[in-house]
Amino acid sequence: MGAIYFVRHGQASFGAADYDVLSELGRAQAGHAGRELRRRAVEATHARCGTLSRQRATAELALAEAAPGLAASADVRWNEYDHVDIAAHHGGGAAQNSADPRAYQHALENALAAWIEAGAAGGCAETWPDFLARVRAALAELVAELGKGEQAVVFTSGGVIATLCGDLLGDAAGGLLSLNRVAVNAGVSKVVTGRSGTTLLSFNEHGHFDGAAAGLLTYR
């Protein structure tokens, strides 16, 4: 069977003028995730990431540890949903507030639920059906490219990973709403591919942040 490892990006700059930049902690998380992939002896022949800065930086830092010489190919289909646009249309314009991240998370989750419920009439530049279609297409293309026994690593975002993992379990919307909230920065999820299709093997593994590395564990 082939395998695909999804790595969520490291901690971004929540509440800052430019969210899409890894924090110093996020950079440390990315390197640590790469060392975890190396510890697992992942031998990736394919690497992908979105075009967002936090995704590309995580890929660069992690691959420097896990597979020097392998570069991730950037593809916009692996980008996260536009949380600003969704909040503007479905969340009353809620903005990130570093002083109260829980309140923002609650507002965003409500906005995401409304965005999903609105379907193709969501009003956002990218509707929920559009988002779901593009991340499904990105995964399907990567699966088709994998040869027998080959492995791939994808550096993307929590919403993308949660949606695809939920989809593999039969509920993409439920995955986004339920799994996304517990996704850790630089956590690892794994799917396997073979004659029986594509199957979710694990979601949000973060044992590499146990013990001495516990101080690296974040969710936002």
XYZ file of C-alpha atoms in Angstrom:
220
model
C 0.000 0.000 0.000
C 0.968 3.616 -0.438
C 0.790 6.130 2.386
C 0.159 9.839 2.685
C 1.157 11.768 5.794
C -0.687 15.034 6.410
C 1.219 17.499 8.568
C -0.597 20.533 9.893
C 1.438 23.732 9.733
C 3.207 25.038 12.816
C 1.710 27.775 14.948
C 0.944 30.890 12.925
C 0.867 34.472 14.249
C -2.591 34.570 15.819
C -3.815 38.106 16.464
C -0.919 39.731 14.591
C -1.223 42.020 11.585
C -0.155 39.117 9.352
C -1.514 35.806 10.612
C 0.117 33.874 7.774
C 3.619 33.800 9.276
C 4.989 31.064 11.506
C 5.690 32.173 15.052
C 9.039 31.234 16.551
C 7.258 28.399 18.340
C 5.697 27.394 15.030
C 9.116 27.144 13.421
C 10.296 24.914 16.246
C 7.203 22.728 15.858
C 7.823 22.349 12.123
C 11.386 21.165 12.648
C 10.257 18.787 15.374
C 7.601 17.303 13.082
C 10.295 16.713 10.502
C 12.417 14.856 13.032
C 9.369 12.746 13.901
C 8.931 11.801 10.245
C 12.614 10.869 10.126
C 12.245 8.799 13.313
C 9.418 6.901 11.648
C 11.663 6.274 8.637
C 9.177 7.885 6.290
C 10.700 7.716 2.823
C 8.642 10.252 0.918
C 8.916 10.384 -2.846
C 6.271 13.104 -3.145
C 5.827 16.275 -1.105
C 3.056 18.843 -1.411
C 2.030 22.015 0.382
C -0.379 24.876 -0.084
C 0.756 28.283 -1.263
C 0.206 29.993 2.096
C 3.348 31.201 3.851
C 2.765 29.153 7.005
C 2.332 25.978 4.955
C 5.377 26.538 2.746
C 7.599 27.440 5.705
C 6.487 24.345 7.617
C 7.277 22.192 4.591
C 10.740 23.694 4.203
C 11.667 23.336 7.864
C 10.250 19.828 8.251
C 11.728 18.450 5.043
C 15.140 19.830 5.966
C 14.995 17.392 8.886
C 13.108 14.501 7.314
C 14.206 14.417 3.691
C 16.991 16.842 2.764
C 16.907 17.478 -0.960
C 13.170 16.880 -1.300
C 11.146 20.056 -1.934
C 7.383 20.372 -1.591
C 5.436 21.331 -4.692
C 3.033 24.175 -3.878
C -0.592 23.778 -4.969
C -3.330 26.280 -4.102
C -5.794 23.426 -3.647
C -4.091 22.562 -0.352
C -4.765 26.062 1.023
C -6.985 26.571 4.055
C -10.481 28.037 3.777
C -10.561 31.848 3.980
C -11.424 32.392 7.642
C -11.617 36.176 7.187
C -14.174 35.940 4.361
C -16.218 33.320 6.205
C -16.241 35.395 9.391
C -17.290 38.465 7.407
C -20.261 36.717 5.795
C -21.332 34.333 8.540
C -19.708 35.453 11.778
C -20.477 39.146 12.094
C -16.958 40.054 11.037
C -15.351 38.433 14.088
C -11.620 39.197 14.116
C -8.750 37.335 15.727
C -8.104 38.618 19.224
C -4.959 37.374 20.922
C -6.420 38.405 24.282
C -9.396 36.052 23.910
C -8.636 33.241 21.428
C -11.400 31.002 22.808
C -14.056 33.569 21.996
C -12.743 33.870 18.458
C -12.644 30.093 18.053
C -16.274 29.856 19.171
C -17.306 32.586 16.727
C -15.381 30.934 13.888
C -16.928 27.522 14.547
C -20.403 29.061 14.395
C -19.470 30.844 11.174
C -18.147 27.616 9.650
C -21.382 25.815 10.508
C -23.379 28.593 8.836
C -21.058 28.524 5.813
C -21.601 24.797 5.397
C -25.355 25.157 5.871
C -25.510 27.902 3.220
C -23.998 25.589 0.611
C -23.595 27.096 -2.847
C -25.467 30.227 -1.718
C -22.932 31.046 0.964
C -21.982 34.471 -0.384
C -18.260 33.892 0.149
C -15.741 33.935 -2.671
C -15.339 30.208 -2.025
C -18.412 28.284 -0.924
C -18.341 25.088 1.128
C -19.066 22.906 -1.953
C -16.201 24.652 -3.782
C -13.801 24.061 -0.883
C -14.780 20.424 -0.543
C -14.424 19.817 -4.286
C -10.919 21.301 -4.473
C -9.472 19.436 -1.494
C -11.001 16.191 -2.729
C -9.447 16.819 -6.152
C -6.029 17.542 -4.644
C -6.093 14.285 -2.701
C -7.385 12.239 -5.640
C -4.612 13.550 -7.874
C -1.921 12.734 -5.327
C -3.306 9.236 -4.757
C -3.255 8.638 -8.516
C 0.400 9.704 -8.700
C 1.611 7.332 -5.981
C 3.257 4.179 -7.195
C 3.027 0.889 -5.345
C 4.373 1.336 -1.820
C 5.308 4.988 -2.343
C 4.852 7.593 0.377
C 3.924 11.263 0.266
C 3.897 14.110 2.767
C 1.441 17.001 2.550
C 1.914 20.184 4.573
C -1.433 21.897 4.870
C -3.921 23.285 7.410
C -6.258 21.962 10.061
C -9.449 22.604 8.122
C -8.188 20.775 5.049
C -6.990 17.790 7.064
C -10.152 17.623 9.184
C -12.382 17.832 6.112
C -10.539 15.085 4.227
C -10.323 12.813 7.262
C -14.012 13.343 7.925
C -14.742 12.656 4.272
C -12.886 9.343 4.430
C -15.123 8.464 7.394
C -18.238 9.463 5.453
C -18.895 12.944 6.888
C -16.772 15.762 5.489
C -18.788 18.541 7.148
C -18.765 16.776 10.495
C -15.034 16.310 10.152
C -14.437 20.003 9.605
C -16.609 21.030 12.532
C -15.556 18.340 15.009
C -11.989 17.373 14.135
C -10.660 20.806 13.242
C -11.080 22.146 16.767
C -8.773 19.505 18.238
C -6.077 19.565 15.551
C -2.669 20.364 17.007
C -0.031 22.426 15.274
C 2.411 20.135 13.421
C 0.290 17.086 14.209
C 0.437 14.134 11.811
C -2.439 12.252 10.194
C -2.001 9.229 7.940
C -4.016 7.666 5.155
C -3.158 4.536 3.199
C -4.048 3.762 -0.394
C -4.425 0.480 -2.187
C -6.730 -1.693 -4.245
C -9.515 -1.228 -1.689
C -9.317 2.551 -1.931
C -8.063 5.282 0.375
C -8.464 4.716 4.105
C -7.863 6.878 7.155
C -5.372 5.156 9.436
C -4.753 7.862 12.052
C -5.747 11.444 12.800
C -3.862 14.171 14.649
C -1.026 12.080 16.070
C 1.029 14.244 18.408
C 3.024 11.872 20.575
C 6.120 13.716 19.385
C 4.962 16.549 21.643
C 4.876 14.396 24.769
C 7.503 14.358 27.491
C 10.381 16.784 27.073
C 8.708 18.343 24.023
C 5.388 19.065 25.820
C 6.130 22.782 25.787
C 5.796 22.732 21.985
C 2.180 21.583 22.029
C -0.367 24.145 20.803
C -3.719 24.070 19.107
C -3.834 27.645 17.762
